[in-house]
GROMACS .gro file of C-alpha atoms in nm:
model
  308
    1MET     CA    1   0.258  -1.348   3.565
    2LYS     CA    2   0.386  -1.509   3.251
    3GLN     CA    3   0.144  -1.401   2.970
    4ASP     CA    4   0.031  -1.680   2.759
    5LEU     CA    5   0.105  -1.596   2.382
    6THR     CA    6  -0.007  -1.954   2.273
    7ILE     CA    7  -0.210  -1.933   1.923
    8PRO     CA    8  -0.520  -2.154   1.932
    9HIS     CA    9  -0.478  -2.428   1.701
   10GLY     CA   10  -0.639  -2.369   1.362
   11VAL     CA   11  -0.728  -2.009   1.408
   12LEU     CA   12  -0.570  -1.911   1.114
   13ASP     CA   13  -0.710  -2.158   0.868
   14GLY     CA   14  -0.900  -2.016   0.598
   15ILE     CA   15  -0.768  -1.679   0.650
   16GLU     CA   16  -0.592  -1.650   0.311
   17ALA     CA   17  -0.880  -1.768   0.123
   18PHE     CA   18  -1.115  -1.520   0.335
   19LEU     CA   19  -0.887  -1.229   0.198
   20ARG     CA   20  -0.881  -1.310  -0.161
   21VAL     CA   21  -1.253  -1.354  -0.138
   22ALA     CA   22  -1.294  -1.023   0.024
   23GLU     CA   23  -1.060  -0.884  -0.239
   24ARG     CA   24  -1.232  -1.045  -0.557
   25ARG     CA   25  -1.572  -0.989  -0.441
   26SER     CA   26  -1.560  -1.393  -0.592
   27PHE     CA   27  -1.558  -1.755  -0.449
   28SER     CA   28  -1.477  -1.875  -0.836
   29ALA     CA   29  -1.207  -1.616  -0.893
   30ALA     CA   30  -1.063  -1.667  -0.561
   31ALA     CA   31  -1.052  -2.041  -0.580
   32ALA     CA   32  -0.876  -1.953  -0.958
   33ASP     CA   33  -0.601  -1.735  -0.786
   34LEU     CA   34  -0.513  -1.992  -0.507
   35GLY     CA   35  -0.553  -2.309  -0.729
   36VAL     CA   36  -0.834  -2.490  -0.577
   37SER     CA   37  -1.182  -2.551  -0.646
   38PRO     CA   38  -1.471  -2.320  -0.565
   39SER     CA   39  -1.623  -2.584  -0.338
   40ALA     CA   40  -1.294  -2.579  -0.166
   41ILE     CA   41  -1.291  -2.205  -0.102
   42SER     CA   42  -1.658  -2.257  -0.008
   43GLN     CA   43  -1.603  -2.504   0.272
   44THR     CA   44  -1.323  -2.361   0.385
   45ILE     CA   45  -1.533  -2.006   0.465
   46LYS     CA   46  -1.801  -2.198   0.612
   47GLY     CA   47  -1.553  -2.329   0.861
   48LEU     CA   48  -1.387  -1.979   0.911
   49GLU     CA   49  -1.741  -1.858   0.988
   50ALA     CA   50  -1.839  -2.151   1.209
   51ARG     CA   51  -1.530  -2.083   1.438
   52VAL     CA   52  -1.601  -1.681   1.419
   53GLY     CA   53  -1.928  -1.773   1.519
   54SER     CA   54  -2.059  -1.499   1.256
   55PRO     CA   55  -2.156  -1.511   0.878
   56LEU     CA   56  -1.857  -1.286   0.701
   57PHE     CA   57  -2.017  -1.281   0.355
   58THR     CA   58  -2.325  -1.221   0.181
   59ARG     CA   59  -2.404  -1.468  -0.160
   60THR     CA   60  -2.648  -1.408  -0.392
   61THR     CA   61  -2.625  -1.563  -0.752
   62ARG     CA   62  -2.469  -1.255  -0.878
   63SER     CA   63  -2.265  -1.100  -0.611
   64VAL     CA   64  -2.046  -1.163  -0.294
   65GLY     CA   65  -2.042  -0.881  -0.041
   66LEU     CA   66  -1.892  -0.813   0.313
   67THR     CA   67  -2.131  -0.823   0.633
   68GLN     CA   68  -2.057  -0.592   0.919
   69ALA     CA   69  -1.855  -0.880   1.092
   70GLY     CA   70  -1.672  -0.935   0.773
   71GLU     CA   71  -1.571  -0.582   0.721
   72MET     CA   72  -1.454  -0.606   1.088
   73PHE     CA   73  -1.285  -0.903   1.028
   74LEU     CA   74  -1.098  -0.782   0.730
   75GLU     CA   75  -1.019  -0.438   0.884
   76ARG     CA   76  -0.791  -0.623   1.135
   77ALA     CA   77  -0.686  -0.964   0.968
   78ALA     CA   78  -0.559  -0.824   0.665
   79PRO     CA   79  -0.261  -0.610   0.815
   80ALA     CA   80  -0.199  -0.888   1.052
   81TYR     CA   81  -0.193  -1.147   0.794
   82GLY     CA   82   0.009  -0.935   0.570
   83GLY     CA   83   0.275  -0.892   0.851
   84LEU     CA   84   0.332  -1.268   0.931
   85ALA     CA   85   0.356  -1.318   0.498
   86ASP     CA   86   0.610  -1.059   0.552
   87ALA     CA   87   0.829  -1.247   0.824
   88TYR     CA   88   0.770  -1.541   0.641
   89GLU     CA   89   0.915  -1.383   0.309
   90ALA     CA   90   1.206  -1.246   0.544
   91ALA     CA   91   1.304  -1.567   0.675
   92ARG     CA   92   1.294  -1.761   0.353
   93ASN     CA   93   1.466  -1.502   0.192
   94LEU     CA   94   1.763  -1.491   0.462
   95GLY     CA   95   2.081  -1.458   0.270
   96ASN     CA   96   1.951  -1.203   0.009
   97ARG     CA   97   1.799  -1.477  -0.211
   98PRO     CA   98   1.505  -1.333  -0.439
   99ALA     CA   99   1.257  -1.588  -0.434
  100GLY     CA  100   0.866  -1.638  -0.348
  101ARG     CA  101   0.555  -1.471  -0.503
  102LEU     CA  102   0.596  -1.085  -0.574
  103ARG     CA  103   0.238  -0.925  -0.646
  104ILE     CA  104   0.281  -0.578  -0.852
  105ASN     CA  105  -0.060  -0.389  -0.884
  106LEU     CA  106  -0.071  -0.151  -1.185
  107MET     CA  107  -0.287   0.041  -1.411
  108ARG     CA  108  -0.412  -0.220  -1.710
  109GLY     CA  109  -0.307   0.054  -1.946
  110ALA     CA  110   0.059   0.023  -1.831
  111ILE     CA  111   0.052  -0.395  -1.849
  112GLN     CA  112   0.169  -0.410  -2.165
  113PRO     CA  113   0.424  -0.134  -2.251
  114MET     CA  114   0.576  -0.202  -1.902
  115PHE     CA  115   0.607  -0.560  -1.909
  116GLU     CA  116   0.667  -0.690  -2.256
  117PRO     CA  117   1.011  -0.558  -2.276
  118ILE     CA  118   1.113  -0.715  -1.942
  119LEU     CA  119   0.874  -1.054  -1.870
  120ALA     CA  120   1.089  -1.299  -2.017
  121GLY     CA  121   1.438  -1.178  -1.952
  122PHE     CA  122   1.324  -1.120  -1.556
  123CYS     CA  123   1.143  -1.436  -1.515
  124GLU     CA  124   1.493  -1.622  -1.689
  125ALA     CA  125   1.692  -1.410  -1.421
  126TYR     CA  126   1.486  -1.495  -1.124
  127PRO     CA  127   1.340  -1.823  -1.192
  128GLU     CA  128   1.269  -1.854  -0.810
  129ILE     CA  129   1.034  -1.567  -0.803
  130GLU     CA  130   0.677  -1.619  -0.895
  131LEU     CA  131   0.539  -1.288  -1.065
  132GLU     CA  132   0.204  -1.188  -1.027
  133ILE     CA  133   0.073  -0.910  -1.232
  134PHE     CA  134  -0.256  -0.757  -1.144
  135GLY     CA  135  -0.439  -0.508  -1.354
  136ASP     CA  136  -0.628  -0.242  -1.124
  137ASP     CA  137  -0.728   0.111  -1.249
  138GLY     CA  138  -0.831   0.202  -0.897
  139PHE     CA  139  -0.632   0.299  -0.617
  140SER     CA  140  -0.618   0.000  -0.419
  141ASP     CA  141  -0.410  -0.032  -0.073
  142LEU     CA  142  -0.123  -0.233  -0.081
  143SER     CA  143  -0.076  -0.383   0.253
  144LYS     CA  144  -0.456  -0.490   0.237
  145GLY     CA  145  -0.410  -0.610  -0.095
  146GLY     CA  146  -0.120  -0.797  -0.030
  147PHE     CA  147   0.095  -0.645  -0.287
  148ASP     CA  148   0.448  -0.577  -0.299
  149ALA     CA  149   0.430  -0.277  -0.493
  150GLY     CA  150   0.204  -0.086  -0.757
  151VAL     CA  151   0.218   0.147  -1.032
  152ARG     CA  152   0.032   0.485  -1.089
  153MET     CA  153   0.048   0.801  -1.179
  154GLY     CA  154   0.298   1.022  -0.974
  155GLU     CA  155   0.004   1.251  -0.825
  156SER     CA  156  -0.178   0.967  -0.718
  157LEU     CA  157   0.073   0.838  -0.484
  158ASP     CA  158   0.042   0.893  -0.080
  159ALA     CA  159   0.331   1.085   0.077
  160ASP     CA  160   0.453   0.755   0.294
  161MET     CA  161   0.529   0.581  -0.058
  162ILE     CA  162   0.890   0.487  -0.183
  163ALA     CA  163   0.816   0.604  -0.556
  164ILE     CA  164   1.065   0.503  -0.833
  165ARG     CA  165   1.001   0.706  -1.153
  166LEU     CA  166   0.935   0.477  -1.478
  167THR     CA  167   0.853   0.752  -1.744
  168GLY     CA  168   0.879   1.141  -1.810
  169PRO     CA  169   0.542   1.374  -1.771
  170PHE     CA  170   0.258   1.284  -2.068
  171ARG     CA  171  -0.048   1.486  -2.150
  172PHE     CA  172  -0.405   1.400  -2.169
  173VAL     CA  173  -0.555   1.515  -2.499
  174ALA     CA  174  -0.899   1.479  -2.650
  175PHE     CA  175  -0.895   1.327  -3.002
  176GLY     CA  176  -1.166   1.221  -3.256
  177ALA     CA  177  -1.178   1.051  -3.601
  178PRO     CA  178  -1.179   1.258  -3.931
  179ALA     CA  179  -1.513   1.120  -3.984
  180TYR     CA  180  -1.681   1.266  -3.671
  181PHE     CA  181  -1.528   1.560  -3.727
  182ASP     CA  182  -1.632   1.613  -4.088
  183ARG     CA  183  -1.988   1.510  -3.935
  184PHE     CA  184  -1.998   1.742  -3.633
  185GLY     CA  185  -1.708   2.015  -3.641
  186ARG     CA  186  -1.421   2.045  -3.422
  187PRO     CA  187  -1.408   2.183  -3.085
  188GLU     CA  188  -1.266   2.509  -3.063
  189ASN     CA  189  -1.223   2.535  -2.697
  190PRO     CA  190  -1.295   2.301  -2.403
  191ALA     CA  191  -1.654   2.429  -2.321
  192ASP     CA  192  -1.755   2.327  -2.673
  193LEU     CA  193  -1.703   1.978  -2.571
  194ARG     CA  194  -2.036   2.023  -2.388
  195ASN     CA  195  -2.186   2.000  -2.727
  196HIS     CA  196  -2.022   1.715  -2.849
  197ARG     CA  197  -2.050   1.313  -2.817
  198CYS     CA  198  -1.798   1.199  -2.592
  199VAL     CA  199  -1.686   0.856  -2.483
  200ARG     CA  200  -1.627   0.846  -2.099
  201LEU     CA  201  -1.394   0.597  -1.915
  202ARG     CA  202  -1.574   0.445  -1.597
  203MET     CA  203  -1.268   0.391  -1.338
  204SER     CA  204  -1.272   0.109  -1.072
  205SER     CA  205  -1.397   0.351  -0.800
  206GLY     CA  206  -1.717   0.349  -0.992
  207GLY     CA  207  -1.669   0.742  -1.094
  208LEU     CA  208  -1.654   0.852  -1.453
  209MET     CA  209  -1.290   1.005  -1.514
  210PRO     CA  210  -1.328   1.369  -1.562
  211TRP     CA  211  -1.179   1.603  -1.847
  212THR     CA  212  -0.944   1.862  -1.732
  213PHE     CA  213  -0.770   2.088  -1.966
  214ILE     CA  214  -0.546   2.417  -1.869
  215ASP     CA  215  -0.702   2.753  -1.867
  216GLY     CA  216  -0.423   3.023  -1.830
  217ASN     CA  217  -0.270   2.923  -1.486
  218ARG     CA  218  -0.577   2.688  -1.340
  219GLU     CA  219  -0.679   2.351  -1.456
  220ILE     CA  220  -1.062   2.327  -1.514
  221GLU     CA  221  -1.296   2.048  -1.544
  222ILE     CA  222  -1.567   2.007  -1.817
  223GLY     CA  223  -1.860   1.777  -1.785
  224VAL     CA  224  -1.901   1.573  -2.068
  225THR     CA  225  -2.188   1.346  -2.230
  226GLY     CA  226  -2.230   1.086  -2.495
  227PRO     CA  227  -2.309   0.769  -2.635
  228VAL     CA  228  -2.047   0.518  -2.477
  229ILE     CA  229  -1.911   0.428  -2.136
  230VAL     CA  230  -1.601   0.203  -2.117
  231ASN     CA  231  -1.363   0.107  -1.851
  232ASP     CA  232  -1.020   0.119  -2.028
  233GLN     CA  233  -0.827   0.278  -2.292
  234ALA     CA  234  -0.803   0.008  -2.538
  235SER     CA  235  -1.195   0.070  -2.587
  236ILE     CA  236  -1.185   0.428  -2.598
  237ILE     CA  237  -0.964   0.443  -2.900
  238MET     CA  238  -1.178   0.160  -3.048
  239ALA     CA  239  -1.508   0.379  -2.965
  240VAL     CA  240  -1.347   0.696  -3.129
  241ARG     CA  241  -1.208   0.527  -3.444
  242SER     CA  242  -1.559   0.419  -3.537
  243GLY     CA  243  -1.631   0.807  -3.573
  244ILE     CA  244  -1.927   0.786  -3.300
  245ALA     CA  245  -1.754   1.057  -3.023
  246ILE     CA  246  -1.446   1.267  -2.925
  247GLY     CA  247  -1.267   1.060  -2.660
  248MET     CA  248  -0.961   1.142  -2.409
  249ALA     CA  249  -0.674   0.900  -2.368
  250ALA     CA  250  -0.294   0.939  -2.288
  251GLU     CA  251  -0.077   1.138  -2.558
  252PRO     CA  252   0.171   0.870  -2.617
  253VAL     CA  253  -0.117   0.584  -2.680
  254LEU     CA  254  -0.226   0.773  -2.960
  255LYS     CA  255   0.115   0.804  -3.163
  256GLU     CA  256   0.082   0.545  -3.390
  257HIS     CA  257  -0.291   0.605  -3.470
  258VAL     CA  258  -0.237   0.981  -3.482
  259GLU     CA  259   0.038   0.883  -3.771
  260ARG     CA  260  -0.219   0.677  -3.974
  261GLY     CA  261  -0.457   0.947  -3.963
  262ASP     CA  262  -0.722   0.712  -3.785
  263VAL     CA  263  -0.774   0.996  -3.524
  264GLU     CA  264  -0.676   1.382  -3.480
  265VAL     CA  265  -0.568   1.526  -3.180
  266VAL     CA  266  -0.767   1.856  -3.071
  267LEU     CA  267  -0.737   2.116  -2.820
  268ALA     CA  268  -0.367   2.050  -2.760
  269ASP     CA  269  -0.261   2.373  -2.663
  270ARG     CA  270  -0.503   2.341  -2.370
  271ALA     CA  271  -0.412   1.999  -2.232
  272SER     CA  272  -0.336   1.871  -1.909
  273SER     CA  273  -0.037   1.691  -1.802
  274THR     CA  274   0.027   1.417  -1.542
  275ALA     CA  275   0.369   1.387  -1.332
  276GLY     CA  276   0.440   1.010  -1.540
  277LEU     CA  277   0.421   0.631  -1.395
  278PHE     CA  278   0.607   0.561  -1.101
  279LEU     CA  279   0.682   0.240  -0.905
  280TYR     CA  280   0.588   0.258  -0.552
  281TYR     CA  281   0.591   0.060  -0.220
  282PRO     CA  282   0.543   0.102   0.111
  283ASN     CA  283   0.810   0.288   0.325
  284ARG     CA  284   0.954  -0.047   0.499
  285LYS     CA  285   1.309  -0.028   0.687
  286GLN     CA  286   1.389  -0.345   0.479
  287VAL     CA  287   1.269  -0.426   0.092
  288MET     CA  288   1.242  -0.804   0.019
  289PRO     CA  289   1.480  -0.936  -0.206
  290LYS     CA  290   1.242  -1.050  -0.462
  291LEU     CA  291   1.116  -0.655  -0.507
  292ARG     CA  292   1.480  -0.499  -0.481
  293ALA     CA  293   1.558  -0.767  -0.793
  294PHE     CA  294   1.268  -0.643  -0.952
  295ILE     CA  295   1.357  -0.266  -0.866
  296ASP     CA  296   1.707  -0.314  -1.011
  297TYR     CA  297   1.604  -0.505  -1.308
  298ALA     CA  298   1.291  -0.275  -1.438
  299ARG     CA  299   1.563   0.013  -1.403
  300ASP     CA  300   1.811  -0.110  -1.612
  301HIS     CA  301   1.554  -0.277  -1.902
  302ILE     CA  302   1.266  -0.084  -1.882
  303PRO     CA  303   1.296   0.157  -2.227
  304GLU     CA  304   1.347   0.496  -2.142
  305ASN     CA  305   1.063   0.598  -2.404
  306ILE     CA  306   0.817   0.356  -2.252
  307VAL     CA  307   0.468   0.424  -2.381
  308VAL     CA  308   0.157   0.375  -2.144
   0.00000   0.00000   0.00000
């Protein structure tokens, strides 16, 4: 018996809008991403929910969440839609022509140092590529989020990813303003930080970034407290420079501030290291021409001494 593979008319309508609202947890943000009005997004979702026969989102004046049906729908729809998008791009780029939207997910602290040296040149070299840069300090699933590639620290990558090194290893160091040290003294060892005021970093996962140090041949974690919690490294530096607390950040970010005397590094001999930043993407047999073009351009044009 011949199998009927006909897709019912309109079954794919609203899927992209659903995935974007689910990703952004906001109708207005999803509308901005897709270039339509919030009311258009709302009507599209209502139509999808009517066809599904169940609400997909919970809505309040302050937040948007997924219902149980929405979670189930997202789990199956995201990879399926990603496969359709890949098929479309593969056909569109037939003949090795770099074109289409290229979505890069990367740590917010890496956006400026990574893209400032290459953005204008890349856009000029590949005018048919629409580059989307998405700052995200979490560990987003590239496929579910519809991203072509990401940028993260090497130890954060899954084993099934293809990774290309962008920077060498660097350290995360504790630092403070001279005014703070004059008032509260300097920590002589990592354990002393428990008695100091510290600026902590809230990660996208909701947790606080641990403060890690090297103790002989092992890595230890120190629990710290303090008056300020932020969610990016620029805010850490701002708070530390004000003299209210000690912070922790990637050492290359602090270079200019240390040279000017705004801040001073402490416990440098106990600082822990990261493998550096890598561009990574799913291990697929075929890399889309738009991503291949970006990889090759980044390799040739990102400075070797990139500061993150």
